[in-house]
XYZ file of C-alpha atoms in Angstrom:
126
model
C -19.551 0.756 42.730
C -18.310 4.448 43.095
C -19.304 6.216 46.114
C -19.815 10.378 45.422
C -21.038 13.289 46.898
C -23.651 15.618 45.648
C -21.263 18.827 44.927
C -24.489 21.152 43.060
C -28.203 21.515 42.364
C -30.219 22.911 38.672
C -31.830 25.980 39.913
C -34.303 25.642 37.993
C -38.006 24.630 39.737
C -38.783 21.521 37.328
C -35.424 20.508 37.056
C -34.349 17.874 38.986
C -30.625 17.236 38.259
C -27.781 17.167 40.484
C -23.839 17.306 39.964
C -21.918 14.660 41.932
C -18.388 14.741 42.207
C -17.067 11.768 40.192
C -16.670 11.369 36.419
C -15.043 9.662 33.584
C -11.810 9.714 35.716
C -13.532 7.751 38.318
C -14.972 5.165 35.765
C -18.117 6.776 35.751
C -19.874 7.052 32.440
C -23.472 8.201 30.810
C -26.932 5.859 31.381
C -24.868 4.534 34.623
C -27.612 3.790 37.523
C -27.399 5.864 40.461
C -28.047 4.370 43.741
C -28.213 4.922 47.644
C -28.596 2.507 50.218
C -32.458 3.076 50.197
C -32.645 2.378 46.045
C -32.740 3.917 42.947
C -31.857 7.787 43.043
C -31.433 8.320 39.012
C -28.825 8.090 36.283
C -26.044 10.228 34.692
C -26.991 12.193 32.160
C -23.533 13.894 31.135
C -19.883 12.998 32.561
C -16.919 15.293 32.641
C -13.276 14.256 33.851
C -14.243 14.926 37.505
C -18.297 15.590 37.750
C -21.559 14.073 36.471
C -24.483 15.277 35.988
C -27.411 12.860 37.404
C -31.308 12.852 36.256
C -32.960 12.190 39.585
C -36.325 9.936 39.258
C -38.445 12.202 40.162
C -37.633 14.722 36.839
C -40.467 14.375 34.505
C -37.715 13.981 31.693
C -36.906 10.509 33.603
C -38.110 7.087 33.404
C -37.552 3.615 34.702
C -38.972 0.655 33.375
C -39.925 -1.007 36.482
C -41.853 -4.385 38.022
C -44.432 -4.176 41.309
C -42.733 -6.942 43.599
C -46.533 -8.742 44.718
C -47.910 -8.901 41.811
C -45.381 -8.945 39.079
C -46.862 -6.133 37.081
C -44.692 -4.340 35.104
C -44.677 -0.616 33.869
C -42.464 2.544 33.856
C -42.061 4.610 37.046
C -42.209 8.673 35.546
C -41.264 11.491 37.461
C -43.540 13.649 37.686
C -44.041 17.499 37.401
C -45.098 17.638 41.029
C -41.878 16.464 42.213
C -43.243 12.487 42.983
C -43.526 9.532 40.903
C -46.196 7.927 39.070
C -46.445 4.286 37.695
C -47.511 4.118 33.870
C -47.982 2.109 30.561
C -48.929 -1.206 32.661
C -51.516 -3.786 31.748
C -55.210 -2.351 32.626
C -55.428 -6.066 34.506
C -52.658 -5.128 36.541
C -53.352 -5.563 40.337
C -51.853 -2.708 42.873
C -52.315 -2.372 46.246
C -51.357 0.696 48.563
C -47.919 -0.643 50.502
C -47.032 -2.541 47.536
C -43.112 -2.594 46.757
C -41.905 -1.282 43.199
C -38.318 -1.911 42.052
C -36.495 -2.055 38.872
C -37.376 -4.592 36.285
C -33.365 -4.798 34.745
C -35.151 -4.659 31.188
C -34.086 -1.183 30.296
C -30.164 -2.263 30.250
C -29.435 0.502 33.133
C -30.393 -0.484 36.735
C -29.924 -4.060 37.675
C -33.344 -5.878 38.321
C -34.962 -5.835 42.083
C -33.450 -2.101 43.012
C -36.378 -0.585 45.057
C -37.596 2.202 43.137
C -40.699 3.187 45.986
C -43.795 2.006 47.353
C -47.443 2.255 45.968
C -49.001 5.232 47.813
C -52.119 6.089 45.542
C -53.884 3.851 43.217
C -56.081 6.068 40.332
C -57.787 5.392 37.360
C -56.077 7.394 35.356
């Protein structure tokens, strides 16, 4: 594990990158899992020698394939274009509750398996 700092923001309003300040240099390379204490912030998208550029979840370019912790139903977490998260592609018999914890599923060969990703906040229909 490489701890960085965030060093820059994409300006742009549905863009949700950020530049840390570690790179190839420091071992980091591209598709590496980006974490905080609290869980999964994204992945690197592009390295340099001493920067990389992460995808945070919450882009809608991003997505996680991920497993809710109750009920073992799996899915990908999205970002979405209104800055959150949703939960898609999962079994229509697929039980969700409000509260429920969502982490990573370690299928998609980036982020280990049982990395909190969020918690359930809205269950919809569509």
């Amino acid at each position: 594990a490489t701890a960085a700092q965030i060093i820059g923001r994409d300006p742009l309003p549905f863009s949700r990158t950020v530049t840390v300040n570690k790179g190839s240099a420091d071992g980091i390379g591209k598709n590496a899992a980006v974490l905080s204490q609290f869980g999964v912030v994204g992945q690197t998208i592009a390295t340099g020698t001493r920067a990389a550029r992460v995808l945070l979840i919450n882009d809608h370019n991003s997505g996680i394939d991920a497993i809710v912790q109750r009920s073992r139903a799996r899915g990908v977490v999205k970002g979405a274009l209104d800055g959150g998260c949703v939960m898609k592609y999962f079994d229509r018999e697929a039980e969700f509750e409000g509260g429920d914890l969502v982490g990573t599923s370690g299928v998609d060969g980036i982020f280990p398996p049982g990395i909190i990703i969020g918690k359930v906040t809205v269950v919809g229909s569509d």
